[in-house]
Amino acid sequence: MAPPFRNVKGTRDLLPPETALWAAVEGTARRVMKAYGFAEIRTPILEETELFVRSVGETTDIVGKEMYTFQDRKGRSLTLRPEGTAPVVRAYIERRLGERPGSVRLYYIGPYFRYERPQRGRYRQFHQIGAEILGEPGPEADLELLLMLHRLLRELEFEDVEVRLSTLGDESSRAAFAEALREYLEPRADRLGEESRRRLEKNPLRILDTKHPEERQLLAEAPEMSRFLTAASRAHFERVLAGLERLGISHRIDPRLVRGLDYYTHTVFEIAAAGLGAQDAIVGGGRYDRLVADLGGEPVPALGFAIGLDRLLEVLPEAFRHRQRAAPPALVVAAGEVEPMEAVALAEELRDGGVAAIAELSGRSLKAALRAASRQELTTVVILGDEEARRGEVTVRDLRRGEQRSVSRAGLAATLGGSEG
Ligand code: AMP
């Protein structure tokens, strides 16, 4: 019979044992980001719709067609956050985080929502680990973010990743490029689709997002951003590149790298992992020096990134998975006349000794319990029988080897590899 309820399209239930890997990745990220001076921020899942319209940009795909927007009971337009930067900047301004001494380094982990066509590596509820630095103008900050990502991916045992980066320059570089792009595209507008023609008027840079093969061909001949950089913008980018060389981080300049959000300036980057096909970016980020001011704060330079956790987990290297594979809990079974409550008590003693344990609660026979344990891929069963109980001993059965031996109850946790306390 079909179940009466199903999960909403584009959402997923994350189940064990996969959830343990998610927790391990998140734990590794927390540790690494802490080492670079980042602290956690948790913002609400809901924000005013206008926040994303003003920051991500009206002509972007995200705002134009992917947001989960609805009216609440009082008629306010609210949106399930489609990305993490705008909420952090909103909180930074609202909570006056800029008044604290030094620059602000924040990270976050959580779910995000975009109404996209679900496919491998693309979901309507997806998950990101993001980080933002607010109040650092220099290229060394760009470098530190990339260094941190590099370290994190190394700790997750990734070997085959590619850092792709480019620069959008400052406001006047972008404006000059936008103008040149418009001049190039206007006489060729008949080869553009309806959406790109709309963008040509409002925001020509967004046409670079197009996935239409014919438009992409047209864009291949278009002027490149790098020709329009101001001297200061060029210098910023060159210092980022020099830093990557100096610190031995291999990378590739991709002059056609476009990010689907309007707020970026200067350095933009993606990190791609092998094995993901077309949706191969597991990290996206860059600088957004205008955004804080655009959202009503002081002109504070800032930058950040977001890691797509769903995609990262899909290509998480076996070496990291292997390291996380924990021994399954020991199963404690009361046999003969021994009460099941004694199994509960012994399991609790084992946990005191640092050993994961579950007690057999179903009251089935020892034989049935052993059979069920093998099916659950448990490896160790502790049997508490009448004889053993009298001697202060238990039987430890290794299901993989099919061997068993008697062990004193007092030394059991140590035998099973527990750590006291
Ligand atoms: P963005 O916020 O668009 O810069 O995306 C940053 C990263 O989040 C991307 O590189 C992806 O790894 C991930 N991501 C974005 N959208 C989705 C989605 N719909 N499903 C899964 N991952 C996503």
Short mmCIF file of C-alpha atoms and ligand atoms in Angstrom, two decimals, residues 114 116 121-123 126 128 259 261 281-284 306 308 310-311, ligand 1:
data_model
loop_
_atom_site.label_atom_id
_atom_site.label_comp_id
_atom_site.label_asym_id
_atom_site.label_seq_id
_atom_site.Cartn_x
_atom_site.Cartn_y
_atom_site.Cartn_z
CA ARG A 114 15.10 27.36 -3.54
CA GLU A 116 14.57 24.60 -8.45
CA GLY A 121 22.96 17.58 -6.37
CA ARG A 122 20.05 19.99 -6.54
CA TYR A 123 17.28 20.08 -3.98
CA PHE A 126 19.48 22.06 0.69
CA GLN A 128 25.04 25.00 3.55
CA ARG A 259 27.87 33.88 -9.62
CA LEU A 261 23.82 36.73 -7.05
CA ALA A 281 30.51 23.36 -7.53
CA ILE A 282 30.59 22.44 -3.88
CA VAL A 283 31.61 25.92 -2.73
CA GLY A 284 30.72 29.37 -3.99
CA ALA A 306 28.91 28.84 1.19
CA GLY A 308 26.80 23.04 -0.50
CA ASP A 310 24.32 17.97 0.02
CA ARG A 311 26.75 17.94 -2.87
P1 AMP B 1 25.19 29.83 -4.00
O1 AMP B 1 24.51 30.26 -2.72
O2 AMP B 1 24.25 29.80 -5.17
O3 AMP B 1 26.46 30.54 -4.24
O4 AMP B 1 25.58 28.29 -3.79
C1 AMP B 1 26.62 27.87 -2.98
C2 AMP B 1 26.67 26.36 -3.01
O5 AMP B 1 25.45 25.85 -2.45
C3 AMP B 1 26.70 25.78 -4.41
O6 AMP B 1 28.01 25.67 -4.85
C4 AMP B 1 26.07 24.42 -4.22
O7 AMP B 1 27.03 23.49 -3.77
C5 AMP B 1 25.07 24.66 -3.12
N1 AMP B 1 23.70 24.79 -3.67
C6 AMP B 1 23.11 25.88 -4.18
N2 AMP B 1 21.85 25.60 -4.57
C7 AMP B 1 21.63 24.31 -4.30
C8 AMP B 1 20.51 23.41 -4.45
N3 AMP B 1 19.36 23.80 -4.95
N4 AMP B 1 20.68 22.11 -4.05
C9 AMP B 1 21.84 21.69 -3.51
N5 AMP B 1 22.91 22.49 -3.33
C10 AMP B 1 22.81 23.77 -3.71
#
